[in-house]
Amino acid sequence: MELGLVHYLILAAILFCIGILGVIISRNIIKILISIEIMLNAVNINFAAFANFGDLDEAKGQVFAIFIMAVAAAEIALGLAILIACYNNRHSVDIEDYTSLKG
Amino acid sequence: MEFFINNVWIIPALPLWSFLSILFGRALNVYENKYISLALTAGSTFIGFIFSIFILFYCINNAGTNHQYDILWLDTRDLKFSIGWLVDNLAAMMLVVVTSISLLIQVYSHGYMEQDKGYHRFFAYLVLFNFSMLALVLSTNLFQAYIFWELVGVSSYLLIGFWFNRPSAAQAAKKAFIINRIGDFGLLVGILALLFYSLNWWANSQNTLLEFATLGQAGSLALVNAGPVLFGFLTLGLLLGPIAKSAQIPLHTWLADAMEGPTPISALIHAATMVAAGVYLIARLYPVFELSPQTMTIMAWVGGATAFVAATIAITQTDIKKCLAYSTCSQLGYMILAMGIGAYSAGLFHLMTHAYFKAMLFLCSGAVIHSLADQQNMKYMGGLRKKMPIVAYTYLIGTLAISGLLFSGFWSKEAILSSLYTQGENLLLVIALITAFMTAYYMFRSYFMTFEGEYRGHARFHKPSKVMTMPLIILAVPSAITGFIFSGNLNLIGIKSFDSFVFYGHALHEAHTDLFLPICSLIIALLGFLLAGIIYWDKLKSLYCNCFDAIQRYTIPLYRLSVNKWYFDDFYNLLIKYLILPISEFISIFDKYIIDGFVNLCGISTLYKGKAISLLQNGNVQTYLVTALLSFIAVIILIFLIFII
């Protein structure tokens, strides 16, 4: 059996679903951040797969994937910084303790 | 001459401009100097007066002038409302009357109101009234007339309540406005019904909707469509407007209370011009009224009854302004009576002469009141002829005129009486003659009480200023001579009689060969004068003191009836208290619990729906995410269902 585009896409979809599930069901904020990283990586796989099968000359997809990794690194750094600030206030990493944003 | 006719719109436009200038005067520095307000007001009226004079001469020289100009204002597909201006003989006459009296009264007001804090406000209202009245006179159609009719009512309301911190003035203003609303309601219903029944005619013809010029043809179609009974009610509705505005029974009670306003206002609005607007509107709607003989009869009897009742009330009034107010009521009754029996010209002739002498009488009373530091009760006056001769003699001229002794009132009243005679309305003729007797009596009574005898008051007297006496002297001239000039006796030197100038249908040339009636009315007026002299002239008083008491004892019930104004106000108060208020309270239950209940239900249900939905927003990020995800999936499924299956 030869690996085609579809197989990559299925893998990316599975990873994305795992990521969403992780965001929804986990209580620990660090776990949520990790799940978000998984979702981003699922998107990266999509980029790389499409680039490999569709756009052989310019490799735009790979470049985009590298950009996303850089942005994700920055984002996770920011997220962790916010988390630390929050932790200093409430001494908790449980998402259910952070419900003050409501009407 | 053509210039003045073509630019007649300037006459009402200038007062409007002055009104706006004074209204926004704070920004324009009008309030820094009283003369600016005066100049704006009197200047705009003066230009209007010049225009009116030229227009009047044009109309006299060109018989049958009928200059109409319409601007399309509202155009729905079926109804085309216009505003514009119409100049014919009637309008030309009214223009001169309104502008000349307004001008003099504005000058007089400067003297009367100089010390008042609301000087600029007063002039703003005054010029607003001027604008609405002139625009009413120039209206081409009934809708435009109705608009300005209401505006005239509003400015009257504002001016009656000018001293609004006096409770009585505020009450009087409210009363005048509400009673006029009753009349205007009838008028509006009448207009709408007339429009409804003649809509086809207007749609087929190219005429302006409800224009006065062709109202007769539309009216006869409405008569066919509505049937005589319904048409009678329609015209009665139309009549209700003039009845309220011209203070006729049963809606006359507001006029005496309206005397709470400043005296120049009583002279201008509640004696000379606005109350005459009712008669003017009847004249304009004459083609419609004429189609319903019952309405004409009712009109005549309403006028006759008002003339009589108001005169009886005026006999016992001690407030000089109230006395004049009831005499206005009574004279307006004469005009309506004349209109009702078909004496169109006579009614309008009396309107014109009455406007001048009644304005002058009121201004005289204003001068007296002003000089005696706001004393209005005639019991505390007397002997003022020596102190203010100009005012006394002009008042005497006015008294002679209104009593029908020689001056202009004689000619116009005589025209009405002779019309009654030729129409064979004997009962009304008798009523009119009795009223003439009472008119002479109460007017001379007021003259004697105010100007003759000894001074009975305590207030310190100070002389009226020139700016107040000059308008009196000027007004005395038309009060004395207009009647004679337009009576038709000057035909030889080219001045035509009034009834060949303002007439309805075809001009009537009645030769007054029968001297019986004029002499009769003169004798009756003289009798009234003598009676007043016997009772109120102190020089004669000593002769009859004993028998006077006896007479008084027998007439006490009549006296009570008169001094309580025939119990009209008490009757209305009872009616409102025991009939109208319970009904309206009952109706208010429906309003409170059903209409308000429905509205409140809407509000409360929205509130609780909002609260229910706000439960979803619990602050938990993961719930939001699930909601978003599920919604997204739902949208995808929906799109899938719609586009793929």
Tab-separated table of N, CA and C in Angstrom, chain A residues 23-24 26 32 95 98-99 101-103, chain B residues 617-622 624-626 629:
chain	number	residue	atom	x	y	z
A	23	VAL	N	-8.471	19.802	24.837
A	23	VAL	CA	-8.846	21.145	25.302
A	23	VAL	C	-10.152	21.089	26.083
A	24	ILE	N	-11.099	20.268	25.583
A	24	ILE	CA	-12.419	20.273	26.207
A	24	ILE	C	-12.420	19.549	27.545
A	26	SER	N	-9.745	18.334	29.543
A	26	SER	CA	-8.722	18.406	30.596
A	26	SER	C	-8.951	19.618	31.482
A	32	ILE	N	-4.118	21.790	28.680
A	32	ILE	CA	-4.872	22.463	27.605
A	32	ILE	C	-3.915	23.089	26.622
A	95	ILE	N	-8.609	24.875	35.389
A	95	ILE	CA	-9.364	25.806	34.541
A	95	ILE	C	-10.684	26.205	35.188
A	98	TYR	N	-10.988	29.497	37.027
A	98	TYR	CA	-10.906	30.771	36.281
A	98	TYR	C	-12.211	30.997	35.514
A	99	THR	N	-13.250	31.377	36.228
A	99	THR	CA	-14.550	31.582	35.547
A	99	THR	C	-15.056	33.013	35.728
A	101	LEU	N	-14.787	35.502	33.815
A	101	LEU	CA	-15.138	36.202	32.568
A	101	LEU	C	-16.554	35.822	32.146
A	102	LYS	N	-17.518	36.425	32.836
A	102	LYS	CA	-18.903	36.136	32.453
A	102	LYS	C	-19.770	37.369	32.724
A	103	GLY	N	-20.933	37.340	32.128
A	103	GLY	CA	-21.804	38.522	32.223
A	103	GLY	C	-22.492	38.643	33.559
B	617	GLN	N	-23.968	31.622	29.849
B	617	GLN	CA	-22.666	32.291	29.916
B	617	GLN	C	-22.132	32.149	31.334
B	618	ASN	N	-21.527	30.980	31.634
B	618	ASN	CA	-21.138	30.733	33.013
B	618	ASN	C	-19.674	31.024	33.286
B	619	GLY	N	-18.939	31.480	32.259
B	619	GLY	CA	-17.540	31.827	32.494
B	619	GLY	C	-16.585	30.670	32.275
B	620	ASN	N	-17.112	29.485	32.082
B	620	ASN	CA	-16.247	28.325	31.873
B	620	ASN	C	-15.859	28.230	30.405
B	621	VAL	N	-14.554	28.386	30.138
B	621	VAL	CA	-14.083	28.463	28.754
B	621	VAL	C	-14.446	27.206	27.983
B	622	GLN	N	-14.409	26.091	28.688
B	622	GLN	CA	-14.633	24.822	27.976
B	622	GLN	C	-16.080	24.691	27.513
B	624	TYR	N	-17.927	27.177	26.575
B	624	TYR	CA	-17.998	27.987	25.353
B	624	TYR	C	-17.493	27.204	24.166
B	625	LEU	N	-16.387	26.531	24.389
B	625	LEU	CA	-15.765	25.823	23.271
B	625	LEU	C	-16.671	24.717	22.768
B	626	VAL	N	-17.274	24.007	23.719
B	626	VAL	CA	-18.194	22.935	23.307
B	626	VAL	C	-19.362	23.519	22.541
B	629	LEU	N	-18.251	24.422	19.139
B	629	LEU	CA	-18.007	23.230	18.325
B	629	LEU	C	-19.302	22.591	17.850
